[in-house]
PDB file of C-alpha atoms and ligand atoms in Angstrom:
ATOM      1  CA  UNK A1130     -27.645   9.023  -2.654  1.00 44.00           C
ATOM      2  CA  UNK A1131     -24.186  10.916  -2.369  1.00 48.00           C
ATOM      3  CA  UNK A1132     -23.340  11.762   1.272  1.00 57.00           C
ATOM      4  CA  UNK A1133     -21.961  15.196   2.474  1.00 81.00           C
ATOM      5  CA  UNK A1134     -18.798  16.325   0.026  1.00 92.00           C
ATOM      6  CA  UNK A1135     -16.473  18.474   0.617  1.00 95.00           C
ATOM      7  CA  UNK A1136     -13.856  20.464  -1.918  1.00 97.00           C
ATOM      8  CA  UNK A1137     -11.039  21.512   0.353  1.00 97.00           C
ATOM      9  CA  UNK A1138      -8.069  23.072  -0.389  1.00 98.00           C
ATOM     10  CA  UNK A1139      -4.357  21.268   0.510  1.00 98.00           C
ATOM     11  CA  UNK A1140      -1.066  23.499   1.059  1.00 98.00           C
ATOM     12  CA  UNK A1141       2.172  21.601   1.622  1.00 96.00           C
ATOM     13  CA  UNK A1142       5.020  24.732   0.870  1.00 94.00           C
ATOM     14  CA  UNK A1143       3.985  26.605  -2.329  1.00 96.00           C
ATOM     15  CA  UNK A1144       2.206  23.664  -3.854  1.00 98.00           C
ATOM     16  CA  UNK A1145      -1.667  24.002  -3.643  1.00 98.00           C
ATOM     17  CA  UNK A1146      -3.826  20.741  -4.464  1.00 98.00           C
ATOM     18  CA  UNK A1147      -7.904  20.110  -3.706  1.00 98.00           C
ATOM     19  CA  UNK A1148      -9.071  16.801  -3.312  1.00 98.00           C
ATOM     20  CA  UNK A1149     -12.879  15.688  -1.597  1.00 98.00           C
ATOM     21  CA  UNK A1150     -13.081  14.791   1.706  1.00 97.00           C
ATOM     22  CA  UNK A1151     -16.589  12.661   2.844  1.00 96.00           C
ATOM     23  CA  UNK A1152     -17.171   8.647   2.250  1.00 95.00           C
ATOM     24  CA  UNK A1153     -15.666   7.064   0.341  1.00 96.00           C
ATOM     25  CA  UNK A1154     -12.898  10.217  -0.992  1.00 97.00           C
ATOM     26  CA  UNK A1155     -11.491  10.612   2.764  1.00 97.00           C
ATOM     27  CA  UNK A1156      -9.911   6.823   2.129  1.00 97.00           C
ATOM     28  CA  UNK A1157      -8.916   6.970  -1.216  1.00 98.00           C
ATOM     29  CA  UNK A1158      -5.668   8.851  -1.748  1.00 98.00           C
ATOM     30  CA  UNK A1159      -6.249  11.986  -4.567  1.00 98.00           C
ATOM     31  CA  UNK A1160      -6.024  15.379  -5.400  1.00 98.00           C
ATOM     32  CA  UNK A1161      -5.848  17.393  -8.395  1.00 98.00           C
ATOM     33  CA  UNK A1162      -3.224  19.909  -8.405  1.00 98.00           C
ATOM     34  CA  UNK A1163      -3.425  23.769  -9.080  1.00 98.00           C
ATOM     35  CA  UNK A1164      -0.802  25.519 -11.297  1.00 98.00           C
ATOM     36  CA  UNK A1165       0.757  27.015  -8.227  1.00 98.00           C
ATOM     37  CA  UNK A1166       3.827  26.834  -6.471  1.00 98.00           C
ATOM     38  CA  UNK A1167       6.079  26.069 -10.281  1.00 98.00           C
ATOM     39  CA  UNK A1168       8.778  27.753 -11.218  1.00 98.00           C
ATOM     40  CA  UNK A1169       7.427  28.056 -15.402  1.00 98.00           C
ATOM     41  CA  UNK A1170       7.052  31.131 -16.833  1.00 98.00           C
ATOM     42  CA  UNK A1171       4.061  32.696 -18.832  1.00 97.00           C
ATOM     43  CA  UNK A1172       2.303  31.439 -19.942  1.00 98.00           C
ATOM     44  CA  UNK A1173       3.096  28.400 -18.542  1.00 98.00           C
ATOM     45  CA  UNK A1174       3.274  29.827 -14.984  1.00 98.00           C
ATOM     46  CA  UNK A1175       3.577  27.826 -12.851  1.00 98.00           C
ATOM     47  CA  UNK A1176       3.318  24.630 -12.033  1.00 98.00           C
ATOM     48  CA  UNK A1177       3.202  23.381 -15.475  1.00 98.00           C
ATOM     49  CA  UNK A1178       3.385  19.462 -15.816  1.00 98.00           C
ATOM     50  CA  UNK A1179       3.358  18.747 -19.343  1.00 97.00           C
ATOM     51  CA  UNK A1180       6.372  18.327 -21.281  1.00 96.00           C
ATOM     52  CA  UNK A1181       4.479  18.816 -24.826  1.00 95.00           C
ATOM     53  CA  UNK A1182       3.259  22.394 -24.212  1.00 97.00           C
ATOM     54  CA  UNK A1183       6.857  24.202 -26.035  1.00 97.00           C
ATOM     55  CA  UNK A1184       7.579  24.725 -22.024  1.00 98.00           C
ATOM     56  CA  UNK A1185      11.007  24.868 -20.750  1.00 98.00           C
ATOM     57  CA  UNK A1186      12.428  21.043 -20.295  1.00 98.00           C
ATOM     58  CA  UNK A1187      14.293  22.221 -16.716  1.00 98.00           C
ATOM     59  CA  UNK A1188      11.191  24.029 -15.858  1.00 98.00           C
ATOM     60  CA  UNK A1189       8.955  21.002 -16.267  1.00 98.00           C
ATOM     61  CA  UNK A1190      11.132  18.666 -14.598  1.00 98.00           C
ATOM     62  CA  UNK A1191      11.499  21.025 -11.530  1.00 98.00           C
ATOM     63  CA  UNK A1192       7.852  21.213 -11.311  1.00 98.00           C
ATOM     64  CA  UNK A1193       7.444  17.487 -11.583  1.00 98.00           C
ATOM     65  CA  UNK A1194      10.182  16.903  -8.773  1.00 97.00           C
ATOM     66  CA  UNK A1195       8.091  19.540  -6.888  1.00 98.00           C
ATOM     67  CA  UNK A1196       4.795  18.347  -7.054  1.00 98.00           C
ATOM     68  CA  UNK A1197       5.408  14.909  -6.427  1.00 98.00           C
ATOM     69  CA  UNK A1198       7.096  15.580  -3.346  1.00 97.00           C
ATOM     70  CA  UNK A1199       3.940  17.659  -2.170  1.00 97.00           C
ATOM     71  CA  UNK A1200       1.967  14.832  -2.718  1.00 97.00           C
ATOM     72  CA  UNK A1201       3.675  12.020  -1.173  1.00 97.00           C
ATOM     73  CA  UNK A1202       4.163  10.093  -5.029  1.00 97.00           C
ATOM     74  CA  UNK A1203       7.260   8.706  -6.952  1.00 95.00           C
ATOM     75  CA  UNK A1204       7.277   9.694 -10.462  1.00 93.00           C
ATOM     76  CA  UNK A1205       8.962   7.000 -11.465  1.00 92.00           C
ATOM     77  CA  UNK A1206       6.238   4.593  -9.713  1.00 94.00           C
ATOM     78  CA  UNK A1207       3.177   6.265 -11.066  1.00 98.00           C
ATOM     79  CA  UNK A1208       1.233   5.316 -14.557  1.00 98.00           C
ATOM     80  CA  UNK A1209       0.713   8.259 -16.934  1.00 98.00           C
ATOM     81  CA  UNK A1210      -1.037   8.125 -20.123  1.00 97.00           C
ATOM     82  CA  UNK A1211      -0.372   9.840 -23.313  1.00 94.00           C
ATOM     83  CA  UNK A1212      -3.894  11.331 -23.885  1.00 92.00           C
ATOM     84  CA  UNK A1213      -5.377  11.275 -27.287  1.00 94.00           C
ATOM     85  CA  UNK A1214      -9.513  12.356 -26.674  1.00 94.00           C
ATOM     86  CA  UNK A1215     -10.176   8.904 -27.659  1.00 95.00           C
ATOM     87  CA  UNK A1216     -11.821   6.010 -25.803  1.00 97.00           C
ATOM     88  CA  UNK A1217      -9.284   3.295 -25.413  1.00 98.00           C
ATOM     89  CA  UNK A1218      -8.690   2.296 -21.229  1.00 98.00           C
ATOM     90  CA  UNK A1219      -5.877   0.026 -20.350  1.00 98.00           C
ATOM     91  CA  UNK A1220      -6.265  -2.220 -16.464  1.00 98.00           C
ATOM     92  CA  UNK A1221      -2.387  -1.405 -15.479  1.00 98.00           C
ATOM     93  CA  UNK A1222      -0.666  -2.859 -12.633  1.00 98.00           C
ATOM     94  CA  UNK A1223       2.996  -3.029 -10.820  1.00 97.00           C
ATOM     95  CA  UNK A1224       4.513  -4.091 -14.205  1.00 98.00           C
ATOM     96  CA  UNK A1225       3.590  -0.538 -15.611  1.00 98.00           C
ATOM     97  CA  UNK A1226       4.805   1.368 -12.803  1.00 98.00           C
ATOM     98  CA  UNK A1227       6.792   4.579 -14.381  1.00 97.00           C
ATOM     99  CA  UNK A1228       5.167   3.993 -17.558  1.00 97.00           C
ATOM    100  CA  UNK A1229       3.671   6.142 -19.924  1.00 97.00           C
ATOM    101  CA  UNK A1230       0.565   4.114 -22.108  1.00 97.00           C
ATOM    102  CA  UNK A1231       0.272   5.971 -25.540  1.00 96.00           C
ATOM    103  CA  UNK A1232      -3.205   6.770 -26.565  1.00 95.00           C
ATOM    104  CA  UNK A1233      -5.025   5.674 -23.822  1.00 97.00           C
ATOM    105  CA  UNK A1234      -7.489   7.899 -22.198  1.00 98.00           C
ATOM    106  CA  UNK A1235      -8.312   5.688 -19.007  1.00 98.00           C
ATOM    107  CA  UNK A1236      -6.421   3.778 -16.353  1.00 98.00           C
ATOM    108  CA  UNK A1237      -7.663   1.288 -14.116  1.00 98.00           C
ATOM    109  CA  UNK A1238      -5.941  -0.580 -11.599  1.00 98.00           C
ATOM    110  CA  UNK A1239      -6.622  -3.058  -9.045  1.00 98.00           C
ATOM    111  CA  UNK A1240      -3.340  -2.701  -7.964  1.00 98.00           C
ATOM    112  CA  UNK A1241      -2.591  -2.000  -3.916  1.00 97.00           C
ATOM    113  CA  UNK A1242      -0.903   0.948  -3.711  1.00 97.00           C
ATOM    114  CA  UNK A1243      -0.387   1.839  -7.423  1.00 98.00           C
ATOM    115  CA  UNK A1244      -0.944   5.285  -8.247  1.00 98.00           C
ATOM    116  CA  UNK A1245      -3.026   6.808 -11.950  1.00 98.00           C
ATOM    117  CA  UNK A1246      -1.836  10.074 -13.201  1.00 98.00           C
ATOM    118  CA  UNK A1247      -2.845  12.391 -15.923  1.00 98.00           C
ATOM    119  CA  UNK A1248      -2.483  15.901 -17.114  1.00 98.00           C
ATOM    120  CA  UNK A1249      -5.648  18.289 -17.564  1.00 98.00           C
ATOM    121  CA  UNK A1250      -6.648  21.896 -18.855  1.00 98.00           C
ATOM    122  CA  UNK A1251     -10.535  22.126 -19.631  1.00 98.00           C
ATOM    123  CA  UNK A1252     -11.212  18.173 -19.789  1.00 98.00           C
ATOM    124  CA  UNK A1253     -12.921  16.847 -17.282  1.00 98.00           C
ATOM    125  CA  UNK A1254     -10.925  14.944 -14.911  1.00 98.00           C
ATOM    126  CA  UNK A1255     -13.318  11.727 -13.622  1.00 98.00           C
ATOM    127  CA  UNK A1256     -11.936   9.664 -11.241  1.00 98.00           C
ATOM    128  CA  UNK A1257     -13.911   6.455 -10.448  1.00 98.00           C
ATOM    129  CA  UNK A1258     -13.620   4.400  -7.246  1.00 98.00           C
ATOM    130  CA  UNK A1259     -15.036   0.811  -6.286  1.00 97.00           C
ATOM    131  CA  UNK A1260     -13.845   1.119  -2.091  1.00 95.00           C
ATOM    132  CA  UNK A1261     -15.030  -2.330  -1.701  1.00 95.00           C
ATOM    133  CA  UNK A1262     -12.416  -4.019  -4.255  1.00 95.00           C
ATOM    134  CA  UNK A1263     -10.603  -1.698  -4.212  1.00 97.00           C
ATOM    135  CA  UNK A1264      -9.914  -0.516  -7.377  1.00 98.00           C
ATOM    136  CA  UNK A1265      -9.422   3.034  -9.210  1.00 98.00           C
ATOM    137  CA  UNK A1266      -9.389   4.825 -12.451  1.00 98.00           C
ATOM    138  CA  UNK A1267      -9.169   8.504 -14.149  1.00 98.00           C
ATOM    139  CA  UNK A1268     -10.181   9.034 -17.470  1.00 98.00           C
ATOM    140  CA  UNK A1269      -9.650  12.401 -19.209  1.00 98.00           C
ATOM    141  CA  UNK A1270     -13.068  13.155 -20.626  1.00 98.00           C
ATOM    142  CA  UNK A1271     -13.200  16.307 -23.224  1.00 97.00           C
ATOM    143  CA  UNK A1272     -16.168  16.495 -25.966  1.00 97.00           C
ATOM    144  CA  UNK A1273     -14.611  14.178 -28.353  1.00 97.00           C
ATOM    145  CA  UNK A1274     -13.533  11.241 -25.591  1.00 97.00           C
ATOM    146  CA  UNK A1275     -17.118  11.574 -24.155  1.00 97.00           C
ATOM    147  CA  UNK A1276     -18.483  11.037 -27.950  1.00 97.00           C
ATOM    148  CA  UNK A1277     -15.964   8.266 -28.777  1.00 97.00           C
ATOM    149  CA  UNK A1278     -17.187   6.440 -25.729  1.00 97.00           C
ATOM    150  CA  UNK A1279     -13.965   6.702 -22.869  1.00 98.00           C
ATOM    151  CA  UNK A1280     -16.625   6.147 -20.388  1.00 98.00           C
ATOM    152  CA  UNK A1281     -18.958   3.256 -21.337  1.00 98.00           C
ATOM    153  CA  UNK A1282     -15.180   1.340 -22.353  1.00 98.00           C
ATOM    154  CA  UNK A1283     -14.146   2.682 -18.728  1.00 98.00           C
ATOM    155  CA  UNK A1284     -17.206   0.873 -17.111  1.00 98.00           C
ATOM    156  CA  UNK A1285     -17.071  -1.925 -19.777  1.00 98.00           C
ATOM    157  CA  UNK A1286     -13.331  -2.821 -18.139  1.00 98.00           C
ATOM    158  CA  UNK A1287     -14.859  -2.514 -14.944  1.00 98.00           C
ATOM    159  CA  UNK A1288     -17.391  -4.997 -15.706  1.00 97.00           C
ATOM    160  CA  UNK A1289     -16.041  -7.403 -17.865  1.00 97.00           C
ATOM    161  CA  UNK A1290     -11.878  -7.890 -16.467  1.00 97.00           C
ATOM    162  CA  UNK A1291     -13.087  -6.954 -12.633  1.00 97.00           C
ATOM    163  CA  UNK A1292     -16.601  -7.819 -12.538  1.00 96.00           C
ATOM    164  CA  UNK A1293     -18.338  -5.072 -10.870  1.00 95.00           C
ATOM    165  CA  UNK A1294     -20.819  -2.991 -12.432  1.00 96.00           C
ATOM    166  CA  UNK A1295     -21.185   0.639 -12.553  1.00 98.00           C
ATOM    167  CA  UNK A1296     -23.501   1.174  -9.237  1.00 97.00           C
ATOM    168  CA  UNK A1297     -20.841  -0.248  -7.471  1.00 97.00           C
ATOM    169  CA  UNK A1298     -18.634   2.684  -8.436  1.00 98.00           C
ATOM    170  CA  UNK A1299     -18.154   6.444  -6.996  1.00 98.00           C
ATOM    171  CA  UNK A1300     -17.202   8.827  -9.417  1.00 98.00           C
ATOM    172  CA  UNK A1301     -15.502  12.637  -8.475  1.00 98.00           C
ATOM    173  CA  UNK A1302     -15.302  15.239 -11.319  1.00 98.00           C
ATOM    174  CA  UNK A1303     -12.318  17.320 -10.820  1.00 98.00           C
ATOM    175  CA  UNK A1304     -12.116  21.119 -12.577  1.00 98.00           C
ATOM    176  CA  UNK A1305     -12.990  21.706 -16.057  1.00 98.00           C
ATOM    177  CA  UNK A1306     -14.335  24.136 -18.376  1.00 98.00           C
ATOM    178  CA  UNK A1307     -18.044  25.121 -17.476  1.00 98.00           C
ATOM    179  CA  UNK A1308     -21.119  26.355 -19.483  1.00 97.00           C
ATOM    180  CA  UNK A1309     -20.380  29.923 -18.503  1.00 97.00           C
ATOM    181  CA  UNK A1310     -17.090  29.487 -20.725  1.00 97.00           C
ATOM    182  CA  UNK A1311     -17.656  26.507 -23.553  1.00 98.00           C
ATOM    183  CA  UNK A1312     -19.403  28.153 -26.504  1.00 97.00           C
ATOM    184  CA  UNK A1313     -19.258  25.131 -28.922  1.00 97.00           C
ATOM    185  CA  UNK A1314     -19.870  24.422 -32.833  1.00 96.00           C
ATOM    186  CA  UNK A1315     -22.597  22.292 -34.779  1.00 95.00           C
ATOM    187  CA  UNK A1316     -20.125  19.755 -34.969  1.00 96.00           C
ATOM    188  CA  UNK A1317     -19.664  18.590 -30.932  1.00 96.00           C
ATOM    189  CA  UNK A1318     -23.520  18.929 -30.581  1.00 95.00           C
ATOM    190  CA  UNK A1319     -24.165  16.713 -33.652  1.00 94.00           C
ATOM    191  CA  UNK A1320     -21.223  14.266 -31.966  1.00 95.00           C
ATOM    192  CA  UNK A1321     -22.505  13.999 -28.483  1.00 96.00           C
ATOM    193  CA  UNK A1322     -26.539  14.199 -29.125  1.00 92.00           C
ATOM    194  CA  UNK A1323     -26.238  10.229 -30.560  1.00 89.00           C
ATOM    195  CA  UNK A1324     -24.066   9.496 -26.784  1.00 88.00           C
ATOM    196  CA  UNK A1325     -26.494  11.457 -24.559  1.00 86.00           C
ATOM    197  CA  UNK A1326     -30.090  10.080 -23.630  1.00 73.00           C
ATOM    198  CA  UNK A1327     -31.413  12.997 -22.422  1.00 76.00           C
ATOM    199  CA  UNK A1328     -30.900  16.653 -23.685  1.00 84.00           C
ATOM    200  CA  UNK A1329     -27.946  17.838 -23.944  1.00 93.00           C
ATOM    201  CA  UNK A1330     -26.690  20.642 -21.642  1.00 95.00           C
ATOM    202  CA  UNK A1331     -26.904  23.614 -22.976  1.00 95.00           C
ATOM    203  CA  UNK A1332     -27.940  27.247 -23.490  1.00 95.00           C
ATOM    204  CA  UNK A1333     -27.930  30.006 -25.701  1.00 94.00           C
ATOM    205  CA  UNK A1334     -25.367  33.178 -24.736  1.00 91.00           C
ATOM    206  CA  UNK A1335     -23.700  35.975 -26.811  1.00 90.00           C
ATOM    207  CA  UNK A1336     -25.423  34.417 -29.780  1.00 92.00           C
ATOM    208  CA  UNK A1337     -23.642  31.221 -29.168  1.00 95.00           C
ATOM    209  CA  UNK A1338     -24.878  27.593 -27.735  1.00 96.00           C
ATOM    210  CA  UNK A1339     -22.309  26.971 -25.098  1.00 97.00           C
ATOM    211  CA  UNK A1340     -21.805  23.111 -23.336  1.00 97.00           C
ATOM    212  CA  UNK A1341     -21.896  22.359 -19.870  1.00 97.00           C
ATOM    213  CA  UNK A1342     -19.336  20.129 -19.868  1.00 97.00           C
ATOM    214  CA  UNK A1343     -19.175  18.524 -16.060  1.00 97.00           C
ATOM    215  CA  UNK A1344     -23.233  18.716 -16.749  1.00 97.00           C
ATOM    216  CA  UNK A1345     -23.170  16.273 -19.559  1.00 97.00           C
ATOM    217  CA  UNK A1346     -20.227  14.068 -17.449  1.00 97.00           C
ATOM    218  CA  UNK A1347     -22.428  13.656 -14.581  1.00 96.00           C
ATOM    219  CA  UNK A1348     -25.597  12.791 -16.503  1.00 95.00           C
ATOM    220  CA  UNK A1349     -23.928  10.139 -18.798  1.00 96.00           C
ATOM    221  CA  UNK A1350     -22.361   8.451 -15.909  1.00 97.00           C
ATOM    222  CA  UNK A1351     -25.844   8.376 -14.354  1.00 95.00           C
ATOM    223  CA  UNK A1352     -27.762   7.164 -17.008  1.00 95.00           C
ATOM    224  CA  UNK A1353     -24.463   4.248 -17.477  1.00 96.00           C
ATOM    225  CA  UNK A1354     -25.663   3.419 -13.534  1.00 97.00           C
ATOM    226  CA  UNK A1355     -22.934   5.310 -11.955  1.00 98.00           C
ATOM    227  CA  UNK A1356     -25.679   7.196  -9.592  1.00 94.00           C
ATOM    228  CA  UNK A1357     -22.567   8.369  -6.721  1.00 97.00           C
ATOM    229  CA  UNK A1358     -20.803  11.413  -8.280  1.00 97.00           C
ATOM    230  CA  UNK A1359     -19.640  14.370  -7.192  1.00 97.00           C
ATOM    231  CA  UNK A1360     -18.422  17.235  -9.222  1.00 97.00           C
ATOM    232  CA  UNK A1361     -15.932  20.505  -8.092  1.00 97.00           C
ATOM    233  CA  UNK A1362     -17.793  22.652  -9.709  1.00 96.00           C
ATOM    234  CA  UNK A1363     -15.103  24.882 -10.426  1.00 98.00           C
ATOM    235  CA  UNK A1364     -14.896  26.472 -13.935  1.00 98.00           C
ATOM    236  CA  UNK A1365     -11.088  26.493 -15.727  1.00 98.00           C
ATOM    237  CA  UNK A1366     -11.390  29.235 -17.497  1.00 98.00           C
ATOM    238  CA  UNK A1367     -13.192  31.429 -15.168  1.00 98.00           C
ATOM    239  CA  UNK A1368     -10.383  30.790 -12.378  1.00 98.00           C
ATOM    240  CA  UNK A1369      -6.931  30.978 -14.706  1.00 98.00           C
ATOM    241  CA  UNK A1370      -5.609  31.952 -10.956  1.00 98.00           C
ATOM    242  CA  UNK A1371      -5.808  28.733  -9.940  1.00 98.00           C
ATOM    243  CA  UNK A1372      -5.988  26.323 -13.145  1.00 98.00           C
ATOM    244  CA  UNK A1373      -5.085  25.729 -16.857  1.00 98.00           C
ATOM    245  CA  UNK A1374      -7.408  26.575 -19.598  1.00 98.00           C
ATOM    246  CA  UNK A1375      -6.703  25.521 -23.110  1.00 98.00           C
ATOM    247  CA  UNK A1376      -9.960  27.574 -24.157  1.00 97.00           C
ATOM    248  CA  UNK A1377      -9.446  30.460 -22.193  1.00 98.00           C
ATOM    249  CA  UNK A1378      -5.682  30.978 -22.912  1.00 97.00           C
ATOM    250  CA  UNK A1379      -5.960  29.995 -26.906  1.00 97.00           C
ATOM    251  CA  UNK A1380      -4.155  27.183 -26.666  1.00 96.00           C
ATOM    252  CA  UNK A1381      -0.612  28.525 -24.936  1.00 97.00           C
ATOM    253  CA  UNK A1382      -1.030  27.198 -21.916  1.00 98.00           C
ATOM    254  CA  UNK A1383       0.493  24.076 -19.337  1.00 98.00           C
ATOM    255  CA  UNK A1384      -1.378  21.601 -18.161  1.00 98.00           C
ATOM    256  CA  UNK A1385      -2.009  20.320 -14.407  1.00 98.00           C
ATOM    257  CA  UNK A1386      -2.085  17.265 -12.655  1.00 98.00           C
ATOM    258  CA  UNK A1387      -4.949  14.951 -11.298  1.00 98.00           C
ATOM    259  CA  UNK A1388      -4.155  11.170  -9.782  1.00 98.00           C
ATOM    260  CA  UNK A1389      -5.646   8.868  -7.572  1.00 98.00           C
ATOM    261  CA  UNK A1390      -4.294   5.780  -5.684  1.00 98.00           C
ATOM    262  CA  UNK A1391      -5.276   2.412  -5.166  1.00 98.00           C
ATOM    263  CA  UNK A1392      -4.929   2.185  -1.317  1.00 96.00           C
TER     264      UNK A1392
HETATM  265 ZN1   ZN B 640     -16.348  29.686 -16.711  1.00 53.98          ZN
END
């Protein structure tokens, strides 16, 4: 179904950023941006774009101004969301430009040009593309926003304000935490078994289940009739190099960047 993907790598100065190249990713403007080429330090280095991580204000900013300029954005011009691991999605367009949507875990815009940003370390970044519209989203999918719902409201708004249903969309899973790295509790497998059709993904290691996170992403959006995804398949936690991970750094940690633009 999915046509040849690639992951490649972007370098524009010290600021590193993948996105997918391959139909339809080549035409939609996105990336999701590494935690290089900031000026934080540990263990925030470096390219730390969160503001509520007990990082240095200047720092942040700095790396903001930085990695917006890498990628061609605004700040001021780009929605942001202030992420809660719930499942509330808000259609935005130019009249929230610059704004930042409290507890809202999806964005969708049919807006030309308008670009969705959100900040990531371990959740799943899923952006979701209907070419044909066009329209795009990003929802920040961890355990509990994948249990509350985020993506059958995401593909509800899709349906019901814009009229297209989900096998009209392409979805692209950025970086997040893998099985190798997840060991989870009772309590997220008792919260996601109700959400997911099939069996859940996972397996048994160092006496402890562990979650493959993207795994479960990809096959809820496919049985919701999103059958076009593509996933990184790159682990947080087993590349700190590169990424943030909450997991993998207990917690004190920054948080990197992911967006997509309507073009
Ligand atoms: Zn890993």
């Amino acid at each position: 179904m999915t046509a040849f993907i690639r992951w490649e790598a972007v370098q524009r100065e010290a600021i590193v950023f993948y996105r997918f190249r391959g139909s339809p990713w080549s035409d939609i403007p996105h990336g999701f941006l590494t935690r290089k080429g900031g000026v934080s330090a540990p263990p925030f280095a470096s390219l730390n774009l969160s503001h509520s991580v007990g990082d240095d204000p200047a720092a942040v900013a700095e790396n903001l101004r930085r990695a917006f300029a890498a990628i061609g954005l605004r700040e001021e011009e780009v929605v942001t969301a202030w992420l809660i691991h719930g499942n509330r999605v808000a259609l935005v367009d130019a009249h929230h430009r610059g704004m930042i949507l409290q507890g809202v875990d999806g964005l969708v815009t049919v807006e030309p040009g308008l670009a969705l940003f959100m900040r990531f370390a371990d959740c799943i970044p899923v952006l979701l593309t209907d070419p044909t519209l066009p329209a795009v989203g990003i929802v920040h999918v961890g355990w509990r926003g994948l249990a509350a719902g985020v993506l059958e409201a995401t593909l509800e708004l899709f349906q019901r304000r814009l009229g297209r249903c989900p096998s009209a969309l392409h979805a692209a899973l950025g970086p997040g935490i893998g099985g190798c790295c997840y060991a989870v509790g009772p309590e997220v497998i008792e919260a996601l078994e109700p959400r997911i059709r099939k069996a859940l993904p996972l397996h048994r290691r160092n006496g402890a289940w562990h979650l493959d996170l993207p795994e479960a992403v990809r096959q809820h959006l496919r049985d919701l009739g999103v059958t076009s995804v593509v996933a990184a398949g790159v682990c947080t936690a087993c590349h700190l190099e590169d990424w943030y991970s909450h997991r993998a750094e207990h917690g004190r940690t920054g948080r990197f960047g992911a967006w997509i633009r309507n073009p």
